[in-house]
Amino acid sequence: MTTDAMLRAIPAKRWMYVIPVAAFMYMLAYLDRNNVSVILPYMDGALALSNADKGMVGGIFFVGYVFLQIPAAVLAQRWSARKTVVLLMIAWGLAAILSGLVQSKTQFYAARFVLGLFEGGVWPAVLILLASWFPLRERARANALWMACLPLSSILMAPLSGWMLDHASWRWVLVLQGVPPLLWAVVWWFAVADRPAQARWISRAEADHLERSIAADEAAKPAARGGSYLDAVKQRSVLVLIGVYFFWITGFYGFSLWLPSVIKELTHDGSATEVGLLTALPFTIALAVMIANAGWSDRTGKRRQAVALPLLVAIAALLLGQAVDGPYARMALLCVTAAAVYAPYGPFWAIPGQLLRFEVVAVALGLINALGNLGGFAGPYLVGWLTDATGSSVTGFTVLAAFLAVAVALVTIGLRPKEQATRRTTVEAAEEV
């Protein structure tokens, strides 16, 4: 039986159990991270926040985000991804509730920092979990379906936040939206297993096949030089990926945080519900494009192109958006930009797993995510500061386009094509089993 026939014959329950539970968990994380983007335009002078201050509120989250990346990744690999995530979920839920109780600008900064601290370890821990459930040939699709929670969260939660703002204060919105992670932690504890062999719902045939496939993937990778974490992060490809992610995420969050404010301007100060509904439209398109791009990346193995081409489209759309005046044209370009900045997620996070063995990839994932996400501080703050300094958002969004251009250059020139080739494992190479 060929490998493809074997894959079709084995029930793929992991797609129905692991992905949805992880995706909903991270939807809640993304809600607690990004709900301020909908709330900030409607705080009506509360805490006396300037545009630069609002950028700081959005960006300081990512300063806290750095600190638990590598520790959580190592805990997930050496101890348990399941247990690591449930502890972080409870901690970030409490921090999110705290954000609604602040009484000063400084307290708001501190609460957002602590929220970022506890959410920071979740991303690499889940990537470690997925690496134990999905072979490389499925990795970009698995990553993209899990990461679809990012645009999906905005599709569902931006209108919800807008509706809640029309019926309650911004404080109550933050407090109430911090409760669901505490409840979902119970679901996560009983539904998720670290490895196929530990799951009660998976068939023995599927578990055995996954273990063989993942072992073959590991065997096909080059040995880690010296076998240490330090050797892994010294690799040129890891340093390039950090750079790519930083410049991409600077543009990504600089755009995402200020999107509701731009839409509010387009609607001539529409209601929070109206702005929330319109904010969901770009993310709906982004969801479809993100999954389609990941599927193309898995089929062709062209990881570099699946990252670089969408970012080129985002650059063009960001710049055009500053040159047109009509609200419909600007809204269309916002949709294109959103789709383009989300599209690289699945392919990008499939790259480290192709280059590094499992015993060292945890630290590499944590380091890439930690340092790269500092762009989440730089982007929102730059746009806010430049808007205050120039009286217009044009300069800020032009700078974001420049950051995306650097990301394109790094992924195109900095990563050699041979490093991105999808390696055939011994299982995939076999014509019969």
CSV table of C-alpha atoms in Angstrom, one decimal:
chain,number,residue,atom,x,y,z
A,1,MET,CA,0.0,0.0,0.0
A,2,THR,CA,1.4,3.4,-0.9
A,3,THR,CA,1.8,6.1,1.7
A,4,ASP,CA,-1.0,8.2,0.3
A,5,ALA,CA,-3.3,5.3,0.3
A,6,MET,CA,-2.4,4.5,3.9
A,7,LEU,CA,-3.1,8.1,4.9
A,8,ARG,CA,-6.5,7.9,3.3
A,9,ALA,CA,-7.3,4.6,5.0
A,10,ILE,CA,-6.5,5.8,8.5
A,11,PRO,CA,-9.2,7.9,10.3
A,12,ALA,CA,-7.7,11.3,10.9
A,13,LYS,CA,-9.4,12.1,14.2
A,14,ARG,CA,-6.6,14.4,15.2
A,15,TRP,CA,-8.0,17.0,12.8
A,16,MET,CA,-11.3,17.0,14.7
A,17,TYR,CA,-10.0,16.8,18.2
A,18,VAL,CA,-6.6,18.6,18.5
A,19,ILE,CA,-7.1,21.5,16.1
A,20,PRO,CA,-10.6,22.7,17.2
A,21,VAL,CA,-9.7,22.6,20.9
A,22,ALA,CA,-6.4,24.4,20.4
A,23,ALA,CA,-7.9,26.9,17.9
A,24,PHE,CA,-10.8,27.9,20.3
A,25,MET,CA,-8.3,28.2,23.2
A,26,TYR,CA,-6.1,30.6,21.1
A,27,MET,CA,-9.2,32.5,19.9
A,28,LEU,CA,-9.8,33.5,23.5
A,29,ALA,CA,-6.1,34.5,23.9
A,30,TYR,CA,-6.3,36.6,20.7
A,31,LEU,CA,-9.6,38.2,21.9
A,32,ASP,CA,-8.0,39.2,25.2
A,33,ARG,CA,-5.0,40.5,23.3
A,34,ASN,CA,-6.7,42.5,20.6
A,35,ASN,CA,-10.0,43.6,22.2
A,36,VAL,CA,-8.3,46.9,23.1
A,37,SER,CA,-8.2,47.8,19.4
A,38,VAL,CA,-12.0,47.9,19.3
A,39,ILE,CA,-12.2,49.5,22.8
A,40,LEU,CA,-9.6,52.3,22.5
A,41,PRO,CA,-11.6,54.5,20.0
A,42,TYR,CA,-14.5,54.4,22.5
A,43,MET,CA,-12.8,55.1,25.8
A,44,ASP,CA,-13.9,58.8,25.4
A,45,GLY,CA,-11.0,60.3,27.3
A,46,ALA,CA,-10.8,57.7,30.0
A,47,LEU,CA,-7.3,57.5,31.6
A,48,ALA,CA,-6.4,60.5,29.4
A,49,LEU,CA,-4.7,58.5,26.6
A,50,SER,CA,-3.0,60.2,23.7
A,51,ASN,CA,-2.6,58.4,20.3
A,52,ALA,CA,1.0,57.5,21.4
A,53,ASP,CA,-0.4,56.2,24.7
A,54,LYS,CA,-2.9,54.1,22.9
A,55,GLY,CA,-0.1,52.7,20.8
A,56,MET,CA,1.8,51.9,24.0
A,57,VAL,CA,-1.2,50.1,25.4
A,58,GLY,CA,-1.3,47.9,22.3
A,59,GLY,CA,2.4,47.5,22.1
A,60,ILE,CA,3.5,46.9,25.7
A,61,PHE,CA,1.7,43.6,25.7
A,62,PHE,CA,4.5,42.3,23.4
A,63,VAL,CA,7.3,43.4,25.8
A,64,GLY,CA,5.8,41.1,28.4
A,65,TYR,CA,5.3,38.5,25.6
A,66,VAL,CA,9.0,37.9,25.3
A,67,PHE,CA,9.9,36.5,28.7
A,68,LEU,CA,8.1,33.1,28.9
A,69,GLN,CA,8.6,32.1,25.3
A,70,ILE,CA,11.7,29.9,25.7
A,71,PRO,CA,10.9,28.7,29.2
A,72,ALA,CA,7.4,27.6,28.1
A,73,ALA,CA,8.7,26.0,24.9
A,74,VAL,CA,11.2,23.9,26.9
A,75,LEU,CA,8.6,23.0,29.5
A,76,ALA,CA,6.3,21.9,26.7
A,77,GLN,CA,9.0,19.7,25.2
A,78,ARG,CA,10.5,18.3,28.4
A,79,TRP,CA,7.5,18.1,30.6
A,80,SER,CA,4.0,18.6,29.1
A,81,ALA,CA,2.5,21.0,26.5
A,82,ARG,CA,-0.9,20.2,27.8
A,83,LYS,CA,-0.1,21.1,31.4
A,84,THR,CA,2.0,24.2,30.4
A,85,VAL,CA,-0.9,25.6,28.4
A,86,VAL,CA,-3.5,25.0,31.0
A,87,LEU,CA,-1.5,26.9,33.7
A,88,LEU,CA,-0.9,29.8,31.3
A,89,MET,CA,-4.5,29.9,30.3
A,90,ILE,CA,-5.7,30.4,33.9
A,91,ALA,CA,-3.0,33.0,34.5
A,92,TRP,CA,-3.8,35.1,31.4
A,93,GLY,CA,-7.6,34.9,32.1
A,94,LEU,CA,-7.0,36.5,35.5
A,95,ALA,CA,-4.7,39.1,34.0
A,96,ALA,CA,-7.4,40.0,31.4
A,97,ILE,CA,-9.9,40.5,34.1
A,98,LEU,CA,-7.4,42.7,35.9
A,99,SER,CA,-7.2,45.0,32.8
A,100,GLY,CA,-10.8,46.1,33.3
A,101,LEU,CA,-10.1,47.1,36.9
A,102,VAL,CA,-7.3,49.6,36.3
A,103,GLN,CA,-7.6,53.2,37.5
A,104,SER,CA,-4.7,54.9,35.8
A,105,LYS,CA,-2.6,54.8,32.6
A,106,THR,CA,0.3,53.3,34.4
A,107,GLN,CA,-1.9,50.5,35.8
A,108,PHE,CA,-3.3,49.9,32.3
A,109,TYR,CA,0.3,49.5,31.0
A,110,ALA,CA,1.1,47.1,33.8
A,111,ALA,CA,-2.0,45.0,33.3
A,112,ARG,CA,-1.3,44.7,29.6
A,113,PHE,CA,2.3,43.8,30.2
A,114,VAL,CA,1.3,40.9,32.6
A,115,LEU,CA,-1.3,39.7,30.1
A,116,GLY,CA,1.4,39.5,27.5
A,117,LEU,CA,3.7,37.7,29.9
A,118,PHE,CA,1.3,34.8,30.4
A,119,GLU,CA,0.0,34.6,26.9
A,120,GLY,CA,3.6,34.6,25.5
A,121,GLY,CA,4.3,31.0,26.3
A,122,VAL,CA,1.2,29.6,24.7
A,123,TRP,CA,2.2,29.9,21.1
A,124,PRO,CA,5.4,27.9,21.2
A,125,ALA,CA,3.9,25.3,23.5
A,126,VAL,CA,1.1,24.6,21.1
A,127,LEU,CA,3.6,24.4,18.2
A,128,ILE,CA,5.4,21.8,20.1
A,129,LEU,CA,2.1,20.0,20.7
A,130,LEU,CA,1.2,20.0,17.0
A,131,ALA,CA,4.7,18.7,16.1
A,132,SER,CA,3.8,15.6,18.1
A,133,TRP,CA,0.5,15.1,16.2
A,134,PHE,CA,1.1,16.1,12.6
A,135,PRO,CA,4.0,14.9,10.3
A,136,LEU,CA,5.8,17.5,8.2
A,137,ARG,CA,3.8,16.8,5.1
A,138,GLU,CA,0.7,18.1,7.0
A,139,ARG,CA,2.4,20.7,9.2
A,140,ALA,CA,1.6,23.9,7.3
A,141,ARG,CA,-2.1,22.9,7.0
A,142,ALA,CA,-2.2,22.0,10.7
A,143,ASN,CA,-0.5,25.3,11.6
A,144,ALA,CA,-2.8,27.3,9.4
A,145,LEU,CA,-6.0,25.6,10.6
A,146,TRP,CA,-4.9,26.2,14.2
A,147,MET,CA,-3.8,29.8,13.4
A,148,ALA,CA,-7.1,30.4,11.6
A,149,CYS,CA,-8.2,31.3,15.1
A,150,LEU,CA,-6.4,34.6,14.6
A,151,PRO,CA,-8.7,36.1,11.9
A,152,LEU,CA,-11.6,34.0,13.1
A,153,SER,CA,-11.3,35.6,16.5
A,154,SER,CA,-11.5,39.0,14.9
A,155,ILE,CA,-14.4,37.9,12.7
A,156,LEU,CA,-16.5,36.8,15.7
A,157,MET,CA,-15.2,38.9,18.6
A,158,ALA,CA,-14.8,42.3,17.0
A,159,PRO,CA,-18.6,42.5,16.4
A,160,LEU,CA,-19.2,41.0,19.9
A,161,SER,CA,-16.9,43.6,21.5
A,162,GLY,CA,-18.6,46.4,19.6
A,163,TRP,CA,-22.1,45.2,20.7
A,164,MET,CA,-20.9,44.9,24.3
A,165,LEU,CA,-19.5,48.4,24.2
A,166,ASP,CA,-22.9,49.7,23.1
A,167,HIS,CA,-24.5,48.1,26.2
A,168,ALA,CA,-21.7,48.2,28.8
A,169,SER,CA,-18.6,50.2,29.8
A,170,TRP,CA,-15.2,49.3,28.4
A,171,ARG,CA,-14.3,48.1,31.9
A,172,TRP,CA,-17.0,45.5,31.9
A,173,VAL,CA,-16.1,44.3,28.4
A,174,LEU,CA,-12.5,43.6,29.5
A,175,VAL,CA,-13.6,41.9,32.7
A,176,LEU,CA,-16.3,39.7,31.1
A,177,GLN,CA,-14.0,38.7,28.2
A,178,GLY,CA,-11.4,37.5,30.7
A,179,VAL,CA,-13.7,34.8,32.1
A,180,PRO,CA,-14.0,32.3,29.1
A,181,PRO,CA,-10.3,31.2,29.3
A,182,LEU,CA,-10.9,30.1,32.9
A,183,LEU,CA,-13.8,27.9,31.8
A,184,TRP,CA,-12.0,26.6,28.6
A,185,ALA,CA,-9.1,25.4,30.8
A,186,VAL,CA,-11.3,22.6,32.0
A,187,VAL,CA,-12.1,21.5,28.4
A,188,TRP,CA,-8.5,21.7,27.5
A,189,TRP,CA,-7.4,19.5,30.4
A,190,PHE,CA,-9.8,16.7,29.5
A,191,ALA,CA,-9.7,16.9,25.7
A,192,VAL,CA,-6.0,17.3,24.9
A,193,ALA,CA,-3.1,14.8,25.1
A,194,ASP,CA,0.6,15.5,24.6
A,195,ARG,CA,1.1,12.6,22.2
A,196,PRO,CA,-1.1,10.2,20.2
A,197,ALA,CA,-0.2,7.2,22.5
A,198,GLN,CA,-1.7,9.1,25.4
A,199,ALA,CA,-5.1,9.9,23.8
A,200,ARG,CA,-8.1,7.7,24.5
A,201,TRP,CA,-10.1,8.7,21.4
A,202,ILE,CA,-7.5,7.8,18.8
A,203,SER,CA,-7.2,4.4,17.1
A,204,ARG,CA,-4.1,2.4,17.6
A,205,ALA,CA,-3.5,2.3,13.8
A,206,GLU,CA,-3.6,6.1,13.6
A,207,ALA,CA,-1.3,6.5,16.7
A,208,ASP,CA,1.2,4.0,15.4
A,209,HIS,CA,1.2,5.5,11.9
A,210,LEU,CA,1.8,9.0,13.4
A,211,GLU,CA,4.7,7.8,15.6
A,212,ARG,CA,6.4,6.2,12.6
A,213,SER,CA,5.9,9.2,10.3
A,214,ILE,CA,7.1,11.7,12.8
A,215,ALA,CA,10.1,9.5,13.7
A,216,ALA,CA,10.9,9.3,10.0
A,217,ASP,CA,10.7,13.1,9.7
A,218,GLU,CA,13.2,13.4,12.5
A,219,ALA,CA,15.6,10.9,11.1
A,220,ALA,CA,15.6,12.8,7.7
A,221,LYS,CA,16.7,16.0,9.3
A,222,PRO,CA,20.4,16.9,9.7
A,223,ALA,CA,21.8,16.2,13.1
A,224,ALA,CA,21.9,19.2,15.4
A,225,ARG,CA,25.4,20.5,15.6
A,226,GLY,CA,26.7,19.6,19.0
A,227,GLY,CA,23.2,18.7,20.0
A,228,SER,CA,22.8,21.8,22.2
A,229,TYR,CA,20.1,24.5,22.2
A,230,LEU,CA,22.8,27.1,21.8
A,231,ASP,CA,24.1,25.4,18.6
A,232,ALA,CA,20.5,25.4,17.2
A,233,VAL,CA,19.9,29.1,17.7
A,234,LYS,CA,23.3,30.0,16.3
A,235,GLN,CA,22.2,28.6,12.9
A,236,ARG,CA,22.0,31.3,10.2
A,237,SER,CA,18.5,30.2,9.2
A,238,VAL,CA,17.1,30.7,12.7
A,239,LEU,CA,18.6,34.2,12.9
A,240,VAL,CA,17.1,35.1,9.5
A,241,LEU,CA,13.7,33.8,10.6
A,242,ILE,CA,13.8,36.0,13.7
A,243,GLY,CA,14.5,39.0,11.4
A,244,VAL,CA,11.7,38.0,9.0
A,245,TYR,CA,9.2,37.6,11.8
A,246,PHE,CA,10.1,40.9,13.5
A,247,PHE,CA,9.7,43.0,10.4
A,248,TRP,CA,6.5,41.1,9.3
A,249,ILE,CA,4.9,41.4,12.8
A,250,THR,CA,5.7,45.1,13.0
A,251,GLY,CA,3.6,45.6,9.9
A,252,PHE,CA,1.0,43.0,11.0
A,253,TYR,CA,0.2,44.5,14.4
A,254,GLY,CA,0.7,48.1,13.3
A,255,PHE,CA,-2.1,47.5,10.8
A,256,SER,CA,-4.3,45.2,13.0
A,257,LEU,CA,-4.4,47.4,16.1
A,258,TRP,CA,-5.3,50.6,14.2
A,259,LEU,CA,-7.8,48.9,11.8
A,260,PRO,CA,-10.9,49.6,13.9
A,261,SER,CA,-9.8,53.3,14.3
A,262,VAL,CA,-9.4,53.6,10.5
A,263,ILE,CA,-12.8,52.0,9.9
A,264,LYS,CA,-14.4,54.3,12.6
A,265,GLU,CA,-13.0,57.2,10.6
A,266,LEU,CA,-14.4,55.8,7.3
A,267,THR,CA,-17.9,55.5,8.9
A,268,HIS,CA,-17.7,59.0,10.2
A,269,ASP,CA,-17.8,57.9,13.8
A,270,GLY,CA,-20.2,55.1,13.5
A,271,SER,CA,-21.5,53.1,16.4
A,272,ALA,CA,-19.3,50.5,18.1
A,273,THR,CA,-21.5,47.7,16.7
A,274,GLU,CA,-21.2,49.0,13.2
A,275,VAL,CA,-17.4,49.4,13.4
A,276,GLY,CA,-17.1,45.9,14.9
A,277,LEU,CA,-19.1,44.4,12.1
A,278,LEU,CA,-17.2,46.2,9.4
A,279,THR,CA,-13.9,45.2,11.1
A,280,ALA,CA,-14.9,41.6,10.8
A,281,LEU,CA,-15.0,41.8,7.0
A,282,PRO,CA,-11.2,42.1,6.3
A,283,PHE,CA,-10.6,39.2,8.7
A,284,THR,CA,-13.2,37.0,7.0
A,285,ILE,CA,-11.3,37.3,3.7
A,286,ALA,CA,-8.0,36.8,5.5
A,287,LEU,CA,-9.2,33.5,6.9
A,288,ALA,CA,-9.9,32.0,3.5
A,289,VAL,CA,-6.7,33.3,2.0
A,290,MET,CA,-4.6,32.0,4.9
A,291,ILE,CA,-5.9,28.5,4.6
A,292,ALA,CA,-5.6,28.4,0.8
A,293,ASN,CA,-2.0,29.7,1.0
A,294,ALA,CA,-1.1,27.0,3.5
A,295,GLY,CA,-2.6,24.3,1.3
A,296,TRP,CA,-0.6,25.6,-1.7
A,297,SER,CA,2.6,25.6,0.4
A,298,ASP,CA,2.1,22.0,1.5
A,299,ARG,CA,1.4,20.8,-2.0
A,300,THR,CA,4.4,22.6,-3.6
A,301,GLY,CA,6.8,22.8,-0.7
A,302,LYS,CA,7.4,26.5,-1.7
A,303,ARG,CA,7.6,27.9,1.8
A,304,ARG,CA,9.6,31.0,0.9
A,305,GLN,CA,7.3,32.1,-1.9
A,306,ALA,CA,4.2,31.4,0.3
A,307,VAL,CA,5.6,34.0,2.8
A,308,ALA,CA,7.1,36.6,0.4
A,309,LEU,CA,4.4,36.9,-2.2
A,310,PRO,CA,1.5,37.8,0.2
A,311,LEU,CA,3.7,40.3,1.9
A,312,LEU,CA,4.4,42.0,-1.4
A,313,VAL,CA,0.7,42.3,-2.0
A,314,ALA,CA,0.3,43.8,1.6
A,315,ILE,CA,2.9,46.5,0.8
A,316,ALA,CA,1.1,47.5,-2.4
A,317,ALA,CA,-2.3,47.6,-0.7
A,318,LEU,CA,-0.9,49.6,2.3
A,319,LEU,CA,0.6,52.2,0.0
A,320,LEU,CA,-2.4,52.4,-2.3
A,321,GLY,CA,-4.6,52.8,0.8
A,322,GLN,CA,-2.9,56.1,1.6
A,323,ALA,CA,-3.4,57.4,-2.0
A,324,VAL,CA,-7.2,56.8,-2.4
A,325,ASP,CA,-10.0,58.8,-0.9
A,326,GLY,CA,-13.2,56.9,-1.5
A,327,PRO,CA,-14.4,54.9,1.5
A,328,TYR,CA,-15.3,51.8,-0.6
A,329,ALA,CA,-11.9,51.7,-2.3
A,330,ARG,CA,-10.1,52.2,1.1
A,331,MET,CA,-12.2,49.4,2.6
A,332,ALA,CA,-11.4,47.1,-0.3
A,333,LEU,CA,-7.7,47.8,0.2
A,334,LEU,CA,-8.0,47.2,4.0
A,335,CYS,CA,-9.5,43.7,3.1
A,336,VAL,CA,-6.6,43.0,0.7
A,337,THR,CA,-4.0,44.1,3.3
A,338,ALA,CA,-5.6,41.9,6.0
A,339,ALA,CA,-5.6,38.9,3.8
A,340,ALA,CA,-2.0,39.4,2.7
A,341,VAL,CA,-0.5,39.9,6.2
A,342,TYR,CA,-2.3,36.8,7.6
A,343,ALA,CA,-1.5,34.5,4.6
A,344,PRO,CA,2.1,33.6,5.6
A,345,TYR,CA,1.3,32.2,9.0
A,346,GLY,CA,1.0,28.5,8.1
A,347,PRO,CA,4.0,28.3,5.8
A,348,PHE,CA,6.3,30.4,8.0
A,349,TRP,CA,5.8,28.2,11.1
A,350,ALA,CA,6.3,25.1,9.1
A,351,ILE,CA,9.9,26.2,8.2
A,352,PRO,CA,11.6,25.7,11.6
A,353,GLY,CA,10.3,22.2,11.9
A,354,GLN,CA,11.9,21.3,8.6
A,355,LEU,CA,15.3,22.7,9.6
A,356,LEU,CA,15.7,21.6,13.2
A,357,ARG,CA,15.3,18.3,15.0
A,358,PHE,CA,12.6,18.1,17.7
A,359,GLU,CA,15.1,18.2,20.6
A,360,VAL,CA,16.3,21.7,19.7
A,361,VAL,CA,13.3,23.2,17.8
A,362,ALA,CA,11.5,24.2,21.0
A,363,VAL,CA,14.1,26.9,21.9
A,364,ALA,CA,14.2,28.0,18.3
A,365,LEU,CA,10.4,28.4,18.1
A,366,GLY,CA,10.5,30.3,21.4
A,367,LEU,CA,13.3,32.6,20.3
A,368,ILE,CA,11.7,33.4,16.9
A,369,ASN,CA,8.4,34.1,18.5
A,370,ALA,CA,9.8,36.1,21.4
A,371,LEU,CA,12.1,38.4,19.5
A,372,GLY,CA,9.9,38.6,16.4
A,373,ASN,CA,6.9,39.6,18.4
A,374,LEU,CA,8.7,42.7,19.7
A,375,GLY,CA,7.5,44.0,16.3
A,376,GLY,CA,4.1,43.9,18.0
A,377,PHE,CA,5.3,46.7,20.3
A,378,ALA,CA,7.1,48.6,17.5
A,379,GLY,CA,4.3,48.7,15.0
A,380,PRO,CA,1.3,50.0,17.0
A,381,TYR,CA,3.5,52.5,18.9
A,382,LEU,CA,5.1,53.8,15.6
A,383,VAL,CA,1.7,54.4,14.0
A,384,GLY,CA,0.4,56.2,17.1
A,385,TRP,CA,3.5,58.3,17.6
A,386,LEU,CA,3.7,59.3,14.0
A,387,THR,CA,0.0,60.1,13.9
A,388,ASP,CA,0.4,62.4,16.9
A,389,ALA,CA,3.6,64.0,15.3
A,390,THR,CA,2.2,64.5,11.8
A,391,GLY,CA,-1.6,64.7,12.4
A,392,SER,CA,-2.1,61.9,9.8
A,393,SER,CA,-1.8,58.1,9.7
A,394,VAL,CA,-0.2,58.2,6.2
A,395,THR,CA,3.4,58.3,7.5
A,396,GLY,CA,2.8,55.5,10.0
A,397,PHE,CA,1.3,53.2,7.4
A,398,THR,CA,4.0,54.0,4.9
A,399,VAL,CA,6.6,53.1,7.5
A,400,LEU,CA,4.8,49.8,8.1
A,401,ALA,CA,5.0,49.0,4.4
A,402,ALA,CA,8.8,49.6,4.6
A,403,PHE,CA,9.1,47.1,7.5
A,404,LEU,CA,7.2,44.5,5.4
A,405,ALA,CA,9.6,45.1,2.5
A,406,VAL,CA,12.5,44.2,4.8
A,407,ALA,CA,10.8,41.0,5.7
A,408,VAL,CA,10.3,40.1,2.0
A,409,ALA,CA,14.0,40.8,1.3
A,410,LEU,CA,15.1,38.6,4.2
A,411,VAL,CA,12.9,35.6,3.4
A,412,THR,CA,13.8,35.9,-0.3
A,413,ILE,CA,17.6,36.4,0.0
A,414,GLY,CA,18.4,35.3,3.5
A,415,LEU,CA,16.9,31.8,3.3
A,416,ARG,CA,18.4,29.7,0.6
A,417,PRO,CA,16.0,27.7,-1.5
A,418,LYS,CA,17.6,24.4,-0.7
A,419,GLU,CA,16.9,25.1,3.0
A,420,GLN,CA,13.2,25.4,2.2
A,421,ALA,CA,12.9,22.2,0.1
A,422,THR,CA,10.4,19.8,1.6
A,423,ARG,CA,12.3,16.8,2.5
A,424,ARG,CA,10.9,13.4,1.6
A,425,THR,CA,11.0,11.2,4.7
A,426,THR,CA,11.7,7.5,4.5
A,427,VAL,CA,8.0,6.8,5.0
A,428,GLU,CA,7.1,9.1,2.1
A,429,ALA,CA,9.8,7.7,-0.1
A,430,ALA,CA,8.6,4.1,0.3
A,431,GLU,CA,6.3,3.0,-2.5
A,432,GLU,CA,5.0,0.1,-0.5
A,433,VAL,CA,4.6,-0.7,3.2
